[in-house]
Amino acid sequence: MSKKIVDSVVKFADLDDQTKNLINEAVKVRKLAYCPYSNFQVGAAFRTPEGDIYTGCNVENAGFTPTQCAERTAMGKAVSEGDRKFTACAVAAFQKDSFTSPCGVCRQFMMEFADEDFPVYLVKDEPEINNVLCTSVFNLLPYGFKTFVEK
Ligand SMILES: O=c1ccn([C@H]2C[C@H](O)[C@@H](CO)O2)c(=O)[nH]1
Ligand SMILES: [Zn+2]
């Protein structure tokens, strides 16, 4: 288990092509968000060790509580296609002044599949203009609950 990722704010232009692509995928899927109650579109993209990318948007519900975040949509898609390992993730919303950060439920959901710590890129409305925050699952959920079962 590694907890070596240090949070950093970086310029989009300085990221490697794989990461730029991951962020662009999160931005693309953001438009598909079903969010008639909050009007807050979020897109997420997760990369697997093979380089595949799973994307997801938030899916809201009249009952509010059943609302599913973009991150969990993407991870649910991956797991149901047989992919349970991730090497990076990007989350894109439309906030201009702050980075939209995964909610507590999504952090716990990410922890379930974080055998190795992986970078989490948080982007603002326009990642190519604004800076990107690079954090990690373990930085977002320090001392999070994990039973280390074999998956
Ligand atoms: O990281 C986040 C934060 C919020 N939301 C969604 C949940 C809800 O639909 C809307 C407003 O909270 O944004 C996500 O999908 N991911
Ligand atoms: Zn969430």
mmCIF file of C-alpha atoms and ligand atoms in Angstrom:
data_model
loop_
_atom_site.group_PDB
_atom_site.id
_atom_site.type_symbol
_atom_site.label_atom_id
_atom_site.label_comp_id
_atom_site.label_asym_id
_atom_site.label_seq_id
_atom_site.Cartn_x
_atom_site.Cartn_y
_atom_site.Cartn_z
ATOM 1 C CA MET A 1 0.000 0.000 0.000
ATOM 2 C CA SER A 2 1.499 3.294 -1.005
ATOM 3 C CA LYS A 3 0.457 6.682 0.334
ATOM 4 C CA LYS A 4 3.126 8.615 -1.467
ATOM 5 C CA ILE A 5 1.080 10.925 -3.655
ATOM 6 C CA VAL A 6 1.488 14.521 -2.552
ATOM 7 C CA ASP A 7 -1.326 16.934 -3.366
ATOM 8 C CA SER A 8 -0.297 19.434 -6.001
ATOM 9 C CA VAL A 9 -1.874 22.078 -8.181
ATOM 10 C CA VAL A 10 -0.698 21.728 -11.752
ATOM 11 C CA LYS A 11 -1.280 23.301 -15.139
ATOM 12 C CA PHE A 12 -3.250 21.187 -17.606
ATOM 13 C CA ALA A 13 -0.588 21.819 -20.243
ATOM 14 C CA ASP A 14 2.074 20.240 -18.007
ATOM 15 C CA LEU A 15 0.204 16.944 -17.613
ATOM 16 C CA ASP A 16 1.084 13.863 -19.656
ATOM 17 C CA ASP A 17 -1.095 12.940 -22.641
ATOM 18 C CA GLN A 18 -2.777 10.016 -20.848
ATOM 19 C CA THR A 19 -3.884 12.291 -18.010
ATOM 20 C CA LYS A 20 -5.043 15.018 -20.382
ATOM 21 C CA ASN A 21 -7.107 12.402 -22.186
ATOM 22 C CA LEU A 22 -8.621 11.146 -18.913
ATOM 23 C CA ILE A 23 -9.604 14.690 -17.940
ATOM 24 C CA ASN A 24 -11.072 15.341 -21.391
ATOM 25 C CA GLU A 25 -13.193 12.196 -21.068
ATOM 26 C CA ALA A 26 -14.550 13.405 -17.706
ATOM 27 C CA VAL A 27 -15.359 16.785 -19.233
ATOM 28 C CA LYS A 28 -17.098 15.130 -22.198
ATOM 29 C CA VAL A 29 -19.370 12.879 -20.104
ATOM 30 C CA ARG A 30 -20.278 15.780 -17.799
ATOM 31 C CA LYS A 31 -22.737 17.002 -20.447
ATOM 32 C CA LEU A 32 -24.769 13.814 -20.096
ATOM 33 C CA ALA A 33 -25.499 14.388 -16.399
ATOM 34 C CA TYR A 34 -29.114 13.873 -15.377
ATOM 35 C CA CYS A 35 -29.403 16.598 -12.761
ATOM 36 C CA PRO A 36 -32.782 18.372 -13.026
ATOM 37 C CA TYR A 37 -32.826 19.027 -9.257
ATOM 38 C CA SER A 38 -29.398 20.548 -8.705
ATOM 39 C CA ASN A 39 -28.435 21.566 -12.243
ATOM 40 C CA PHE A 40 -24.931 20.599 -11.146
ATOM 41 C CA GLN A 41 -23.343 18.527 -13.884
ATOM 42 C CA VAL A 42 -20.468 16.236 -12.940
ATOM 43 C CA GLY A 43 -18.410 13.873 -15.067
ATOM 44 C CA ALA A 44 -15.917 11.261 -13.890
ATOM 45 C CA ALA A 45 -13.431 9.065 -15.714
ATOM 46 C CA PHE A 46 -11.443 6.122 -14.325
ATOM 47 C CA ARG A 47 -8.462 4.535 -16.061
ATOM 48 C CA THR A 48 -7.625 0.838 -15.657
ATOM 49 C CA PRO A 49 -4.101 -0.667 -15.681
ATOM 50 C CA GLU A 50 -4.772 -1.762 -19.298
ATOM 51 C CA GLY A 51 -5.455 1.844 -20.279
ATOM 52 C CA ASP A 52 -9.205 1.474 -20.683
ATOM 53 C CA ILE A 53 -11.333 4.385 -19.514
ATOM 54 C CA TYR A 54 -14.748 4.151 -17.863
ATOM 55 C CA THR A 55 -16.804 7.304 -17.651
ATOM 56 C CA GLY A 56 -19.887 8.261 -15.677
ATOM 57 C CA CYS A 57 -22.145 11.218 -14.917
ATOM 58 C CA ASN A 58 -24.350 11.982 -11.936
ATOM 59 C CA VAL A 59 -27.863 10.544 -12.061
ATOM 60 C CA GLU A 60 -30.316 12.326 -9.796
ATOM 61 C CA ASN A 61 -33.679 11.227 -8.499
ATOM 62 C CA ALA A 62 -36.909 12.889 -7.312
ATOM 63 C CA GLY A 63 -36.337 11.152 -3.999
ATOM 64 C CA PHE A 64 -32.958 12.929 -3.694
ATOM 65 C CA THR A 65 -31.401 10.162 -1.548
ATOM 66 C CA PRO A 66 -31.124 7.676 -4.454
ATOM 67 C CA THR A 67 -28.997 10.169 -6.378
ATOM 68 C CA GLN A 68 -25.877 8.569 -7.783
ATOM 69 C CA CYS A 69 -22.716 10.586 -8.197
ATOM 70 C CA ALA A 70 -20.640 10.562 -11.370
ATOM 71 C CA GLU A 71 -17.805 8.707 -9.659
ATOM 72 C CA ARG A 72 -20.011 5.811 -8.564
ATOM 73 C CA THR A 73 -21.662 5.605 -11.988
ATOM 74 C CA ALA A 74 -18.231 5.200 -13.596
ATOM 75 C CA MET A 75 -16.946 2.677 -11.042
ATOM 76 C CA GLY A 76 -20.163 0.658 -11.224
ATOM 77 C CA LYS A 77 -19.795 0.475 -15.002
ATOM 78 C CA ALA A 78 -16.205 -0.702 -14.675
ATOM 79 C CA VAL A 79 -16.897 -3.363 -12.059
ATOM 80 C CA SER A 80 -19.844 -4.700 -14.025
ATOM 81 C CA GLU A 81 -17.550 -5.053 -17.056
ATOM 82 C CA GLY A 82 -14.979 -6.975 -15.007
ATOM 83 C CA ASP A 83 -12.560 -4.132 -14.182
ATOM 84 C CA ARG A 84 -11.853 -3.572 -10.493
ATOM 85 C CA LYS A 85 -8.487 -1.888 -10.578
ATOM 86 C CA PHE A 86 -7.879 1.751 -11.321
ATOM 87 C CA THR A 87 -4.704 3.690 -11.899
ATOM 88 C CA ALA A 88 -6.124 7.220 -12.072
ATOM 89 C CA CYS A 89 -9.371 9.138 -12.018
ATOM 90 C CA ALA A 90 -10.605 12.578 -13.020
ATOM 91 C CA VAL A 91 -13.660 14.457 -11.767
ATOM 92 C CA ALA A 92 -15.020 17.449 -13.667
ATOM 93 C CA ALA A 93 -17.773 19.807 -12.608
ATOM 94 C CA PHE A 94 -18.569 23.432 -13.484
ATOM 95 C CA GLN A 95 -17.369 25.227 -10.379
ATOM 96 C CA LYS A 96 -15.053 28.080 -11.323
ATOM 97 C CA ASP A 97 -13.645 29.061 -7.963
ATOM 98 C CA SER A 98 -13.128 25.733 -6.273
ATOM 99 C CA PHE A 99 -12.321 22.166 -7.179
ATOM 100 C CA THR A 100 -15.320 19.854 -6.984
ATOM 101 C CA SER A 101 -14.233 17.064 -4.718
ATOM 102 C CA PRO A 102 -15.841 13.620 -4.331
ATOM 103 C CA CYS A 103 -18.427 13.257 -1.553
ATOM 104 C CA GLY A 104 -17.789 10.966 1.406
ATOM 105 C CA VAL A 105 -19.751 8.076 -0.077
ATOM 106 C CA CYS A 106 -17.713 8.191 -3.291
ATOM 107 C CA ARG A 107 -14.454 8.371 -1.329
ATOM 108 C CA GLN A 108 -15.416 5.193 0.495
ATOM 109 C CA PHE A 109 -16.475 3.606 -2.808
ATOM 110 C CA MET A 110 -13.111 4.504 -4.341
ATOM 111 C CA MET A 111 -11.284 3.125 -1.320
ATOM 112 C CA GLU A 112 -12.903 -0.268 -1.938
ATOM 113 C CA PHE A 113 -11.053 -0.537 -5.251
ATOM 114 C CA ALA A 114 -7.846 1.250 -4.273
ATOM 115 C CA ASP A 115 -5.488 -1.673 -3.775
ATOM 116 C CA GLU A 116 -2.813 0.809 -4.721
ATOM 117 C CA ASP A 117 -3.239 4.492 -4.096
ATOM 118 C CA PHE A 118 -4.013 6.274 -7.344
ATOM 119 C CA PRO A 119 -4.093 9.925 -8.384
ATOM 120 C CA VAL A 120 -7.395 11.767 -8.448
ATOM 121 C CA TYR A 121 -7.438 14.802 -10.739
ATOM 122 C CA LEU A 122 -9.991 17.459 -9.820
ATOM 123 C CA VAL A 123 -10.766 20.007 -12.480
ATOM 124 C CA LYS A 124 -12.742 23.224 -12.625
ATOM 125 C CA ASP A 125 -15.144 24.309 -15.359
ATOM 126 C CA GLU A 126 -12.494 24.615 -18.060
ATOM 127 C CA PRO A 127 -9.445 22.500 -17.265
ATOM 128 C CA GLU A 128 -7.393 23.907 -20.114
ATOM 129 C CA ILE A 129 -7.657 27.380 -18.587
ATOM 130 C CA ASN A 130 -7.767 26.643 -14.867
ATOM 131 C CA ASN A 131 -5.312 24.631 -12.848
ATOM 132 C CA VAL A 132 -5.866 20.991 -11.954
ATOM 133 C CA LEU A 133 -5.627 19.644 -8.398
ATOM 134 C CA CYS A 134 -3.869 16.316 -8.213
ATOM 135 C CA THR A 135 -4.772 14.478 -5.015
ATOM 136 C CA SER A 136 -5.287 10.806 -4.208
ATOM 137 C CA VAL A 137 -7.733 8.343 -2.719
ATOM 138 C CA PHE A 138 -5.727 8.098 0.484
ATOM 139 C CA ASN A 139 -5.367 11.848 0.813
ATOM 140 C CA LEU A 140 -9.128 12.252 0.336
ATOM 141 C CA LEU A 141 -9.950 9.558 2.888
ATOM 142 C CA PRO A 142 -7.156 9.195 5.412
ATOM 143 C CA TYR A 143 -7.602 6.232 7.761
ATOM 144 C CA GLY A 144 -10.598 5.154 5.668
ATOM 145 C CA PHE A 145 -12.253 1.840 6.386
ATOM 146 C CA LYS A 146 -10.837 -1.021 4.362
ATOM 147 C CA THR A 147 -10.814 -4.710 5.158
ATOM 148 C CA PHE A 148 -8.198 -5.669 2.563
ATOM 149 C CA VAL A 149 -10.132 -8.592 1.196
ATOM 150 C CA GLU A 150 -8.696 -10.342 -1.862
ATOM 151 C CA LYS A 151 -10.490 -9.090 -4.980
HETATM 152 O O1 LIG B 1 -17.998 14.766 -6.715
HETATM 153 C C1 LIG B 1 -19.204 14.942 -6.914
HETATM 154 C C2 LIG B 1 -19.940 15.936 -6.255
HETATM 155 C C3 LIG B 1 -21.288 16.058 -6.557
HETATM 156 N N1 LIG B 1 -21.873 15.219 -7.456
HETATM 157 C C4 LIG B 1 -23.289 15.377 -7.819
HETATM 158 C C5 LIG B 1 -24.313 14.814 -6.867
HETATM 159 C C6 LIG B 1 -25.532 15.645 -7.205
HETATM 160 O O2 LIG B 1 -26.187 15.115 -8.331
HETATM 161 C C7 LIG B 1 -24.955 16.991 -7.610
HETATM 162 C C8 LIG B 1 -25.053 18.067 -6.570
HETATM 163 O O3 LIG B 1 -24.502 17.656 -5.387
HETATM 164 O O4 LIG B 1 -23.594 16.753 -7.911
HETATM 165 C C9 LIG B 1 -21.153 14.237 -8.114
HETATM 166 O O5 LIG B 1 -21.667 13.513 -8.965
HETATM 167 N N2 LIG B 1 -19.827 14.131 -7.806
HETATM 168 ZN ZN ZN B 2 -20.332 11.160 -4.418
#
